[in-house]
Coordinates of C-alpha atoms and ligand atoms in Angstrom, one line a residue:
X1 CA -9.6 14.2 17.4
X2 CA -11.6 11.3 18.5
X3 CA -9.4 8.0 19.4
X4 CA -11.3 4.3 20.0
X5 CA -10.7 1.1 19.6
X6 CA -14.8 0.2 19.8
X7 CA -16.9 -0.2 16.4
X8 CA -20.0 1.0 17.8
X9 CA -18.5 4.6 18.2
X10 CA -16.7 4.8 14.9
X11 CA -19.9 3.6 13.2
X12 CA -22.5 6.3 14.9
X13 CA -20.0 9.1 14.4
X14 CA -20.1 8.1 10.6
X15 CA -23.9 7.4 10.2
X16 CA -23.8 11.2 11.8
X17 CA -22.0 12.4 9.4
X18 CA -23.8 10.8 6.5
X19 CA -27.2 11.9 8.1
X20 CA -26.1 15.8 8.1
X21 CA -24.9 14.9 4.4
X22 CA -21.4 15.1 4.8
X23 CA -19.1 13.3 3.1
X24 CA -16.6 10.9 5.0
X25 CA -13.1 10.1 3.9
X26 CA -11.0 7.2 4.9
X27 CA -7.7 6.4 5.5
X28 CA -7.1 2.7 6.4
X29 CA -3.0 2.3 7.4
X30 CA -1.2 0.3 9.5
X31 CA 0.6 2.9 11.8
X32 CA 4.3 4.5 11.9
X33 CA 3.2 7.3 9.9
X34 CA 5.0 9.2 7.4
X35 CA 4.6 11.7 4.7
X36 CA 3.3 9.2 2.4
X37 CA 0.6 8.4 4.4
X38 CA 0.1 12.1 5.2
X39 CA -0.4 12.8 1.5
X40 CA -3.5 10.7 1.3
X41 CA -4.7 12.8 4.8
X42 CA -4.0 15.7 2.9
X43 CA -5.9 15.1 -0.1
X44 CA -8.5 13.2 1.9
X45 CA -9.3 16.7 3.6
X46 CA -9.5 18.7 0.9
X47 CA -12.1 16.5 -0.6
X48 CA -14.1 15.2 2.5
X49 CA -15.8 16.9 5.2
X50 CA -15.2 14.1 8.0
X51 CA -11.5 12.4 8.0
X52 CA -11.5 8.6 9.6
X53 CA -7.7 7.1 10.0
X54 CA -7.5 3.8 10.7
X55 CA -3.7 1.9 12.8
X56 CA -4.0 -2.0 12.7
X57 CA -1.0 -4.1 12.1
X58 CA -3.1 -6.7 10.5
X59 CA -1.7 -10.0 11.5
X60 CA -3.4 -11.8 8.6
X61 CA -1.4 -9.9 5.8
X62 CA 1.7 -11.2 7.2
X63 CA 3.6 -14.4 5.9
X64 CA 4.6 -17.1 8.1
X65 CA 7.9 -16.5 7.9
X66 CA 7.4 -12.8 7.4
X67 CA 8.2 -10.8 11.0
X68 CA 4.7 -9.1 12.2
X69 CA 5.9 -8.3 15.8
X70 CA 8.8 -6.8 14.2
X71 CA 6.3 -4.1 12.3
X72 CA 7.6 -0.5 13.4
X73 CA 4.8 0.9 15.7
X74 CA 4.6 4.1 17.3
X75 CA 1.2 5.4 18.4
X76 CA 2.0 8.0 20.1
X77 CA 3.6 10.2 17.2
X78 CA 1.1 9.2 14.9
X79 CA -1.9 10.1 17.1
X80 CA 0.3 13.4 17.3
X81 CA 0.6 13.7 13.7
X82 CA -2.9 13.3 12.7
X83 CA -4.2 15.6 15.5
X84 CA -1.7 18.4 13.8
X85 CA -3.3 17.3 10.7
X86 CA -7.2 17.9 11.7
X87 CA -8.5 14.3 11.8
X88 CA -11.6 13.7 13.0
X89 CA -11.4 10.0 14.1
X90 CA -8.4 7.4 14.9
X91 CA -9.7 4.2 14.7
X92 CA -7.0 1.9 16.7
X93 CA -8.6 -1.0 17.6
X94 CA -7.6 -4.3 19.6
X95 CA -6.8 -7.6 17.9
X96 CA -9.0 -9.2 19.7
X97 CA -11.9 -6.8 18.8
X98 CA -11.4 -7.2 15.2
X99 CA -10.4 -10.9 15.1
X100 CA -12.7 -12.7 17.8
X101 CA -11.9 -16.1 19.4
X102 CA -13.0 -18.6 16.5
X103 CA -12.9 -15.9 13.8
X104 CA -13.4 -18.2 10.8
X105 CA -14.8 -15.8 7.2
X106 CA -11.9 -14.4 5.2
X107 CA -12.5 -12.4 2.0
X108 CA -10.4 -13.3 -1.0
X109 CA -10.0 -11.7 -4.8
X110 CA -9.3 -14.6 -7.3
X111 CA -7.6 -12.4 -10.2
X112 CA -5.3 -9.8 -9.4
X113 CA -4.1 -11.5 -6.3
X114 CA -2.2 -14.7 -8.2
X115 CA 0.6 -12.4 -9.7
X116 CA 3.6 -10.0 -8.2
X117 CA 3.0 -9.3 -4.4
X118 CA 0.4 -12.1 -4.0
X119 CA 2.4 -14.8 -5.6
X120 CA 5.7 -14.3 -3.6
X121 CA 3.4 -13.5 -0.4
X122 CA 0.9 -16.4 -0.1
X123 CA -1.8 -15.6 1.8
X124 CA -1.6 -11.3 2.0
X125 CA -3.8 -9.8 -0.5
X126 CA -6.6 -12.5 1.3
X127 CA -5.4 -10.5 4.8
X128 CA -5.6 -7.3 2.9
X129 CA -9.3 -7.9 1.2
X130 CA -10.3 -9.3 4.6
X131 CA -9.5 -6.2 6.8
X132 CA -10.8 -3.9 4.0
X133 CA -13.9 -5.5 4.0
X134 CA -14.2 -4.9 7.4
X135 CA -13.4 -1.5 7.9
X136 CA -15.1 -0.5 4.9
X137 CA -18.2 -2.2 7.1
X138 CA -17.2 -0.4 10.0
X139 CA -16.2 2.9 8.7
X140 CA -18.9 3.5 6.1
X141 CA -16.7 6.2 3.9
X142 CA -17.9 8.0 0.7
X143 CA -14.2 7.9 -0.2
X144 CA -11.3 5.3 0.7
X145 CA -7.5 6.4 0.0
X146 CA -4.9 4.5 -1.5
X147 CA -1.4 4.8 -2.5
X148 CA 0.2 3.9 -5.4
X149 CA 3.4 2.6 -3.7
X150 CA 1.4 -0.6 -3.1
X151 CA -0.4 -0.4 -6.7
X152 CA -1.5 -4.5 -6.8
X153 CA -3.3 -3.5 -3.3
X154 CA -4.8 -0.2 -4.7
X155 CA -6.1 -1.9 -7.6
X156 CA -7.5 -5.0 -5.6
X157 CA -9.2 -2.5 -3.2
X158 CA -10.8 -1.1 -6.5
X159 CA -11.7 -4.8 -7.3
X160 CA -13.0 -5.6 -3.9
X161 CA -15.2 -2.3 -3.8
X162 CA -16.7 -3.1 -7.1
X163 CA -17.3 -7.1 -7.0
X164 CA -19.0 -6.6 -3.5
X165 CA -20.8 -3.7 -3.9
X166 CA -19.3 -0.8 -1.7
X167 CA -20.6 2.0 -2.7
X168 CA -17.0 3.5 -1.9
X169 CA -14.9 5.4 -4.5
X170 CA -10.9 4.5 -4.3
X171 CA -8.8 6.9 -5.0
X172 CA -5.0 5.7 -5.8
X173 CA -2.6 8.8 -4.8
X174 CA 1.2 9.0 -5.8
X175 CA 4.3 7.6 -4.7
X176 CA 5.7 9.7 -2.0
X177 CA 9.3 9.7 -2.2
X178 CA 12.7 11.0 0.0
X179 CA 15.6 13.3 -1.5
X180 CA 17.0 10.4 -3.4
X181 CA 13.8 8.9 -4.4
X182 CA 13.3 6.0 -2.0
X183 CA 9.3 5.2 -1.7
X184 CA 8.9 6.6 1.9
X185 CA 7.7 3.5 3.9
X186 CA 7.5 2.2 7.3
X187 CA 9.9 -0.2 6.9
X188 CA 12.6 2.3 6.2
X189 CA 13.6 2.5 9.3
X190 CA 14.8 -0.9 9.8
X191 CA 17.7 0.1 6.7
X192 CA 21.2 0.5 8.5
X193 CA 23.5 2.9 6.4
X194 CA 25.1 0.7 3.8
X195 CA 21.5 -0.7 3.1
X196 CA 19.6 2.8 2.9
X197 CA 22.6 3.7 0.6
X198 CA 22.0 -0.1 -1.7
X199 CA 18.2 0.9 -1.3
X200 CA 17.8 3.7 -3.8
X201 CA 18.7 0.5 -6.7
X202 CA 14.9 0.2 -6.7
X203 CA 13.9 3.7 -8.3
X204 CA 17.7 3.1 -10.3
X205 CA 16.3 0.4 -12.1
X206 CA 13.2 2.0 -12.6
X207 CA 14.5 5.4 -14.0
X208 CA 16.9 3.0 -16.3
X209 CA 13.7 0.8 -17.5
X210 CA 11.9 4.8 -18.3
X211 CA 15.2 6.1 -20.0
X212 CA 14.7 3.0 -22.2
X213 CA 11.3 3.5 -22.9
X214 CA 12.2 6.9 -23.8
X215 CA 14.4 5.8 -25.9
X216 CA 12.2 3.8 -28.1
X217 CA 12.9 0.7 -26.4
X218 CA 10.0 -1.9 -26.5
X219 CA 11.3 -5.4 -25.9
X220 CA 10.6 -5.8 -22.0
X221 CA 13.4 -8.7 -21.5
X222 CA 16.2 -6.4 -22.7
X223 CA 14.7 -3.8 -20.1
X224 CA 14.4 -6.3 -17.5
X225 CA 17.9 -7.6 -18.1
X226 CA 19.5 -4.1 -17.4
X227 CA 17.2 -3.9 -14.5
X228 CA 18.8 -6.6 -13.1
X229 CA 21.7 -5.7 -13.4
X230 CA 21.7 -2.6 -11.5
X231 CA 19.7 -4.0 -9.0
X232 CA 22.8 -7.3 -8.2
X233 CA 25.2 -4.7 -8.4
X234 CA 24.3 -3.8 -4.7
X235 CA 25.6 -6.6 -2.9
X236 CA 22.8 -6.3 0.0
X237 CA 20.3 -6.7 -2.5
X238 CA 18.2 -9.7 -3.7
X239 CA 15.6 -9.3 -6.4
X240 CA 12.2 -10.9 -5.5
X241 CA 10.7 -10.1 -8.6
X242 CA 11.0 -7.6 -11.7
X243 CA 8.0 -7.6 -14.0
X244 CA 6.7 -5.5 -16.6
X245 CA 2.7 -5.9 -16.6
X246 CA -0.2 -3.9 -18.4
X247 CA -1.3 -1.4 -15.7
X248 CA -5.2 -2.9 -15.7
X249 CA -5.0 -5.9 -15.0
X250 CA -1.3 -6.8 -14.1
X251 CA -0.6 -9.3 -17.1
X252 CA 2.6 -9.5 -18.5
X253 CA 3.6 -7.9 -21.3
X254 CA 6.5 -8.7 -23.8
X255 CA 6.0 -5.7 -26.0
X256 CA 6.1 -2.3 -24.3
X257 CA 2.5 -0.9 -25.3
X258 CA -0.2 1.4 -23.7
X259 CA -0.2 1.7 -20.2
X260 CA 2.4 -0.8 -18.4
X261 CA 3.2 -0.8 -14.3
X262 CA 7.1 -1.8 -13.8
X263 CA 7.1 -2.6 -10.4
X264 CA 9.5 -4.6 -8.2
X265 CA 10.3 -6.1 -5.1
X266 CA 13.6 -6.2 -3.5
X267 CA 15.4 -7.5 -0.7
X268 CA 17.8 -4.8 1.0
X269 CA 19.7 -7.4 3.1
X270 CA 16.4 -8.9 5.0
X271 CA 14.2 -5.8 4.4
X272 CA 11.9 -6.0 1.5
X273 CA 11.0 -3.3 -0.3
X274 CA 8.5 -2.2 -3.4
X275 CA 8.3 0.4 -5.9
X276 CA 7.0 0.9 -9.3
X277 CA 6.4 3.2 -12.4
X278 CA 3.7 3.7 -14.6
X279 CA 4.3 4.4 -18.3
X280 CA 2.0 5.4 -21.0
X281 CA 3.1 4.1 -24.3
X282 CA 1.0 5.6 -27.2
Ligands
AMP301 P1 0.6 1.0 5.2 O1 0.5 1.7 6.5 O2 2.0 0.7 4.8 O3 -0.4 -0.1 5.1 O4 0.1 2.1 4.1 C1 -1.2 2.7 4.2 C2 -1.5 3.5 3.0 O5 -0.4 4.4 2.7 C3 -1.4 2.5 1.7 O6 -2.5 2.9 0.9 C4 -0.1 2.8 1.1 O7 0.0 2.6 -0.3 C5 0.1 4.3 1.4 N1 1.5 4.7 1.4 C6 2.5 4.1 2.0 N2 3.7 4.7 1.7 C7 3.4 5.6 0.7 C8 4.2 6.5 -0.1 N3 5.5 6.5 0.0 N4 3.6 7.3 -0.9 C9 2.2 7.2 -1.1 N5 1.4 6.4 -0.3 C10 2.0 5.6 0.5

Protein backbone atom coordinates (compact mmCIF):
# COMPACT_ATOMS: atom_id res chain seq x y z
CA UNK A 1 0.00 0.00 0.00
CA UNK A 2 0.97 3.28 -1.15
CA UNK A 3 0.70 6.19 1.59
CA UNK A 4 1.05 10.23 0.53
CA UNK A 5 -0.10 13.21 1.35
CA UNK A 6 1.03 14.82 -2.34
CA UNK A 7 -1.70 15.12 -5.23
CA UNK A 8 0.53 14.73 -7.92
CA UNK A 9 1.20 11.06 -6.93
CA UNK A 10 -2.35 10.01 -6.13
CA UNK A 11 -3.32 11.58 -9.52
CA UNK A 12 -0.60 9.66 -11.84
CA UNK A 13 -1.21 6.41 -10.01
CA UNK A 14 -4.92 6.87 -10.98
CA UNK A 15 -4.45 8.19 -14.62
CA UNK A 16 -2.26 4.71 -14.67
CA UNK A 17 -4.78 2.89 -13.75
CA UNK A 18 -7.36 4.31 -16.05
CA UNK A 19 -4.84 4.10 -18.99
CA UNK A 20 -4.33 0.12 -18.49
CA UNK A 21 -8.37 0.26 -18.28
CA UNK A 22 -8.81 -0.57 -14.86
CA UNK A 23 -11.40 0.54 -12.88
CA UNK A 24 -10.60 2.72 -9.68
CA UNK A 25 -12.72 2.71 -6.58
CA UNK A 26 -12.83 5.26 -3.83
CA UNK A 27 -13.28 5.49 -0.43
CA UNK A 28 -13.24 9.15 0.92
CA UNK A 29 -13.41 8.95 5.11
CA UNK A 30 -12.18 10.88 7.65
CA UNK A 31 -10.02 8.29 9.70
CA UNK A 32 -10.53 6.13 12.98
CA UNK A 33 -11.68 3.27 11.03
CA UNK A 34 -14.14 0.73 11.75
CA UNK A 35 -16.20 -2.02 10.25
CA UNK A 36 -18.48 0.35 8.72
CA UNK A 37 -16.02 1.95 6.81
CA UNK A 38 -14.46 -1.51 6.07
CA UNK A 39 -17.76 -2.55 4.51
CA UNK A 40 -17.50 0.00 1.77
CA UNK A 41 -13.56 -1.31 1.32
CA UNK A 42 -14.91 -4.58 1.06
CA UNK A 43 -17.42 -3.99 -1.54
CA UNK A 44 -15.23 -1.38 -3.14
CA UNK A 45 -12.74 -4.40 -3.94
CA UNK A 46 -14.88 -6.76 -5.18
CA UNK A 47 -16.07 -4.37 -7.70
CA UNK A 48 -12.85 -2.30 -8.59
CA UNK A 49 -9.52 -3.24 -9.66
CA UNK A 50 -7.60 -0.21 -7.95
CA UNK A 51 -8.81 0.75 -4.23
CA UNK A 52 -8.00 4.62 -3.21
CA UNK A 53 -8.87 5.50 0.66
CA UNK A 54 -8.89 8.80 1.57
CA UNK A 55 -8.14 10.22 5.97
CA UNK A 56 -8.91 14.07 6.22
CA UNK A 57 -10.62 15.50 9.19
CA UNK A 58 -12.04 18.19 7.15
CA UNK A 59 -12.07 21.26 9.21
CA UNK A 60 -14.78 22.95 7.04
CA UNK A 61 -17.50 20.32 7.83
CA UNK A 62 -17.20 21.18 11.38
CA UNK A 63 -19.52 23.75 13.27
CA UNK A 64 -18.20 26.58 15.18
CA UNK A 65 -19.15 25.29 18.22
CA UNK A 66 -18.77 21.72 17.05
CA UNK A 67 -15.25 20.17 18.50
CA UNK A 68 -12.91 19.33 15.31
CA UNK A 69 -9.62 18.82 17.35
CA UNK A 70 -11.65 16.57 19.49
CA UNK A 71 -12.25 14.18 16.25
CA UNK A 72 -10.88 10.60 17.23
CA UNK A 73 -7.73 10.04 15.03
CA UNK A 74 -5.55 7.19 14.82
CA UNK A 75 -3.45 6.71 11.72
CA UNK A 76 -1.52 4.22 12.60
CA UNK A 77 -4.29 1.44 13.08
CA UNK A 78 -6.07 2.46 10.19
CA UNK A 79 -3.07 2.47 7.81
CA UNK A 80 -2.84 -1.10 9.45
CA UNK A 81 -6.23 -1.90 8.76
CA UNK A 82 -6.43 -1.02 5.20
CA UNK A 83 -2.95 -2.63 4.45
CA UNK A 84 -4.73 -6.10 5.96
CA UNK A 85 -7.48 -5.15 3.65
CA UNK A 86 -5.37 -4.84 0.23
CA UNK A 87 -5.61 -1.15 -0.54
CA UNK A 88 -3.76 0.22 -3.03
CA UNK A 89 -3.51 3.86 -2.04
CA UNK A 90 -3.95 6.04 1.41
CA UNK A 91 -4.37 9.34 0.53
CA UNK A 92 -3.63 11.39 3.99
CA UNK A 93 -2.91 14.59 3.14
CA UNK A 94 -1.89 17.92 5.09
CA UNK A 95 -4.23 20.72 5.84
CA UNK A 96 -2.32 22.93 4.48
CA UNK A 97 -1.97 20.99 1.07
CA UNK A 98 -5.61 20.76 0.59
CA UNK A 99 -6.60 24.19 2.08
CA UNK A 100 -3.74 26.80 0.89
CA UNK A 101 -3.11 30.16 2.51
CA UNK A 102 -6.03 32.33 0.99
CA UNK A 103 -8.09 29.34 0.02
CA UNK A 104 -11.28 31.22 -1.03
CA UNK A 105 -13.92 28.64 -3.67
CA UNK A 106 -16.27 26.54 -1.69
CA UNK A 107 -18.83 24.26 -3.42
CA UNK A 108 -22.38 24.36 -2.16
CA UNK A 109 -25.74 22.19 -3.03
CA UNK A 110 -28.82 24.50 -2.72
CA UNK A 111 -31.64 21.64 -2.17
CA UNK A 112 -30.97 18.78 -0.18
CA UNK A 113 -28.66 20.70 2.15
CA UNK A 114 -31.53 23.18 3.80
CA UNK A 115 -33.28 20.21 5.75
CA UNK A 116 -32.11 17.53 8.64
CA UNK A 117 -28.22 17.55 9.11
CA UNK A 118 -27.76 20.78 7.12
CA UNK A 119 -30.24 22.77 8.97
CA UNK A 120 -29.09 21.96 12.59
CA UNK A 121 -25.31 22.11 11.16
CA UNK A 122 -24.92 25.39 9.25
CA UNK A 123 -22.28 25.35 7.10
CA UNK A 124 -21.40 21.20 6.78
CA UNK A 125 -22.92 19.79 3.76
CA UNK A 126 -20.98 23.11 2.00
CA UNK A 127 -17.56 21.51 3.83
CA UNK A 128 -18.73 18.19 2.70
CA UNK A 129 -19.53 19.13 -1.26
CA UNK A 130 -16.32 21.16 -1.06
CA UNK A 131 -13.87 18.35 -0.10
CA UNK A 132 -15.80 15.92 -2.38
CA UNK A 133 -15.29 18.09 -5.09
CA UNK A 134 -11.89 17.97 -4.54
CA UNK A 135 -10.99 14.63 -4.09
CA UNK A 136 -13.20 13.51 -6.69
CA UNK A 137 -10.64 16.04 -8.80
CA UNK A 138 -7.83 14.54 -7.27
CA UNK A 139 -8.66 10.96 -7.11
CA UNK A 140 -10.38 10.54 -10.50
CA UNK A 141 -12.53 7.12 -9.49
CA UNK A 142 -14.88 5.17 -11.76
CA UNK A 143 -16.78 4.51 -8.42
CA UNK A 144 -17.10 6.57 -5.06
CA UNK A 145 -18.51 4.72 -1.82
CA UNK A 146 -21.02 5.93 0.53
CA UNK A 147 -22.74 4.88 3.46
CA UNK A 148 -26.10 5.05 4.31
CA UNK A 149 -25.55 5.97 8.01
CA UNK A 150 -25.01 9.54 6.70
CA UNK A 151 -27.89 9.14 4.02
CA UNK A 152 -28.46 13.29 3.51
CA UNK A 153 -24.54 13.15 2.56
CA UNK A 154 -24.92 10.03 0.35
CA UNK A 155 -27.64 11.50 -1.48
CA UNK A 156 -25.92 15.03 -1.78
CA UNK A 157 -22.74 13.32 -3.14
CA UNK A 158 -25.20 11.76 -5.75
CA UNK A 159 -26.43 15.43 -6.33
CA UNK A 160 -23.05 16.91 -6.51
CA UNK A 161 -21.77 14.05 -9.05
CA UNK A 162 -24.62 14.65 -11.26
CA UNK A 163 -25.12 18.69 -11.23
CA UNK A 164 -21.31 19.00 -11.97
CA UNK A 165 -20.64 16.44 -14.18
CA UNK A 166 -18.45 13.69 -12.53
CA UNK A 167 -18.53 11.02 -14.40
CA UNK A 168 -18.39 9.03 -10.98
CA UNK A 169 -21.08 6.43 -9.97
CA UNK A 170 -22.09 6.64 -6.01
CA UNK A 171 -22.87 3.83 -4.57
CA UNK A 172 -24.78 4.16 -0.95
CA UNK A 173 -23.88 0.90 1.19
CA UNK A 174 -25.82 -0.15 4.47
CA UNK A 175 -25.79 0.77 7.92
CA UNK A 176 -23.13 -1.16 9.73
CA UNK A 177 -24.33 -1.85 13.09
CA UNK A 178 -22.89 -3.38 16.75
CA UNK A 179 -24.60 -6.35 18.76
CA UNK A 180 -27.27 -4.13 19.96
CA UNK A 181 -27.69 -2.23 16.85
CA UNK A 182 -25.79 1.07 17.40
CA UNK A 183 -24.62 2.62 13.84
CA UNK A 184 -20.82 1.84 14.28
CA UNK A 185 -19.25 5.29 14.14
CA UNK A 186 -16.15 7.08 15.07
CA UNK A 187 -17.63 8.92 17.50
CA UNK A 188 -18.53 5.95 19.60
CA UNK A 189 -15.75 5.99 21.41
CA UNK A 190 -16.25 9.13 23.15
CA UNK A 191 -19.72 7.19 24.91
CA UNK A 192 -18.86 6.48 28.64
CA UNK A 193 -20.98 3.37 29.89
CA UNK A 194 -24.21 4.89 30.96
CA UNK A 195 -24.23 6.77 27.62
CA UNK A 196 -23.29 3.70 25.22
CA UNK A 197 -26.08 1.97 27.29
CA UNK A 198 -28.80 5.43 26.62
CA UNK A 199 -27.32 5.21 22.93
CA UNK A 200 -29.08 2.26 21.53
CA UNK A 201 -32.61 4.79 22.05
CA UNK A 202 -31.73 5.77 18.39
CA UNK A 203 -32.34 2.36 16.56
CA UNK A 204 -35.31 1.97 19.70
CA UNK A 205 -37.16 4.58 18.26
CA UNK A 206 -36.53 3.49 14.87
CA UNK A 207 -37.64 -0.22 15.31
CA UNK A 208 -40.84 1.34 17.23
CA UNK A 209 -41.57 3.94 14.17
CA UNK A 210 -41.10 0.26 11.68
CA UNK A 211 -43.34 -1.81 14.22
CA UNK A 212 -45.85 0.92 13.51
CA UNK A 213 -45.60 0.94 9.96
CA UNK A 214 -46.06 -2.58 10.09
CA UNK A 215 -48.83 -2.23 11.75
CA UNK A 216 -50.70 -0.21 9.36
CA UNK A 217 -49.81 2.96 10.93
CA UNK A 218 -49.62 5.99 8.50
CA UNK A 219 -50.03 9.27 10.41
CA UNK A 220 -46.26 10.33 10.84
CA UNK A 221 -47.03 12.67 14.12
CA UNK A 222 -48.50 9.75 16.10
CA UNK A 223 -45.15 7.88 15.01
CA UNK A 224 -43.07 10.68 15.78
CA UNK A 225 -44.75 11.25 19.17
CA UNK A 226 -43.85 7.68 20.35
CA UNK A 227 -40.44 8.31 18.95
CA UNK A 228 -40.06 10.77 21.25
CA UNK A 229 -40.89 9.33 23.85
CA UNK A 230 -38.55 6.59 23.90
CA UNK A 231 -35.91 8.66 22.90
CA UNK A 232 -36.58 11.46 26.56
CA UNK A 233 -36.81 8.49 28.41
CA UNK A 234 -32.89 8.21 28.43
CA UNK A 235 -32.05 10.95 30.65
CA UNK A 236 -28.51 11.63 28.71
CA UNK A 237 -30.32 12.07 25.69
CA UNK A 238 -31.52 15.20 23.77
CA UNK A 239 -33.36 14.95 20.52
CA UNK A 240 -31.96 17.26 17.68
CA UNK A 241 -34.36 16.28 15.37
CA UNK A 242 -36.89 13.42 14.41
CA UNK A 243 -38.30 13.67 10.96
CA UNK A 244 -40.07 11.46 8.63
CA UNK A 245 -39.12 12.55 4.86
CA UNK A 246 -39.75 10.87 1.40
CA UNK A 247 -36.43 9.05 0.77
CA UNK A 248 -35.69 11.21 -2.80
CA UNK A 249 -35.64 14.17 -2.01
CA UNK A 250 -35.86 14.55 1.92
CA UNK A 251 -39.38 16.37 2.11
CA UNK A 252 -41.58 15.78 4.74
CA UNK A 253 -44.24 13.70 4.72
CA UNK A 254 -47.44 13.58 6.84
CA UNK A 255 -48.90 10.51 5.38
CA UNK A 256 -46.61 7.41 5.49
CA UNK A 257 -46.41 6.58 1.60
CA UNK A 258 -43.83 5.01 -0.87
CA UNK A 259 -40.44 5.21 0.05
CA UNK A 260 -39.80 7.44 3.40
CA UNK A 261 -36.15 7.84 5.27
CA UNK A 262 -36.84 8.12 9.30
CA UNK A 263 -33.72 9.40 10.41
CA UNK A 264 -32.64 11.28 13.51
CA UNK A 265 -30.16 12.98 15.34
CA UNK A 266 -29.56 12.68 19.01
CA UNK A 267 -27.51 14.01 21.63
CA UNK A 268 -26.02 11.18 24.07
CA UNK A 269 -24.99 13.66 26.83
CA UNK A 270 -22.61 16.03 24.39
CA UNK A 271 -22.08 13.32 21.76
CA UNK A 272 -24.29 13.49 18.73
CA UNK A 273 -25.34 10.73 17.02
CA UNK A 274 -27.37 9.69 13.62
CA UNK A 275 -29.22 6.94 12.34
CA UNK A 276 -32.01 6.19 10.13
CA UNK A 277 -34.45 3.63 8.36
CA UNK A 278 -35.69 3.31 5.07
CA UNK A 279 -39.30 1.99 4.54
CA UNK A 280 -41.04 1.09 1.47
CA UNK A 281 -44.73 1.69 1.72
CA UNK A 282 -46.62 0.23 -1.27
P1 LIG B 1 -16.62 9.22 8.07
O1 LIG B 1 -15.24 8.74 8.28
O2 LIG B 1 -17.46 9.24 9.30
O3 LIG B 1 -16.68 10.51 7.28
O4 LIG B 1 -17.32 8.14 7.14
C1 LIG B 1 -16.78 7.76 5.89
C2 LIG B 1 -17.79 6.92 5.16
O5 LIG B 1 -18.08 5.75 5.93
C3 LIG B 1 -19.14 7.64 4.96
O6 LIG B 1 -19.62 7.37 3.66
C4 LIG B 1 -20.00 7.03 6.03
O7 LIG B 1 -21.37 7.05 5.72
C5 LIG B 1 -19.47 5.60 6.07
N1 LIG B 1 -19.83 4.99 7.34
C6 LIG B 1 -19.56 5.44 8.59
N2 LIG B 1 -20.11 4.64 9.53
C7 LIG B 1 -20.76 3.66 8.86
C8 LIG B 1 -21.54 2.54 9.26
N3 LIG B 1 -21.77 2.26 10.54
N4 LIG B 1 -22.05 1.74 8.30
C9 LIG B 1 -21.83 2.02 6.98
N5 LIG B 1 -21.11 3.06 6.54
C10 LIG B 1 -20.58 3.87 7.46
Amino acid sequence: MVVTGDIKKVRAFSKKCREKGRLVGFIPTMGSLHEGHLSLVKRAKEECDFLVVSIFVNSFQFGSKENYRRYPRNIKKDSRLLRAEGINLLFFPQVNVIYPPEFSVYVEETDLSRVLCGKSRSGHFRGVCTILTKLFNIVEPDTAYFGRKDYQQALIAERLARDLNFSIKIRILPIVREKDNLAISSRNVHLKDKERKDSVCLYEALSMARKLIREGERNSKVILNKMQRIIMSRDSAKIDYIEIVNAGNLEKTERIKGKILIVLAVYIKNIRLIDNIIINVK
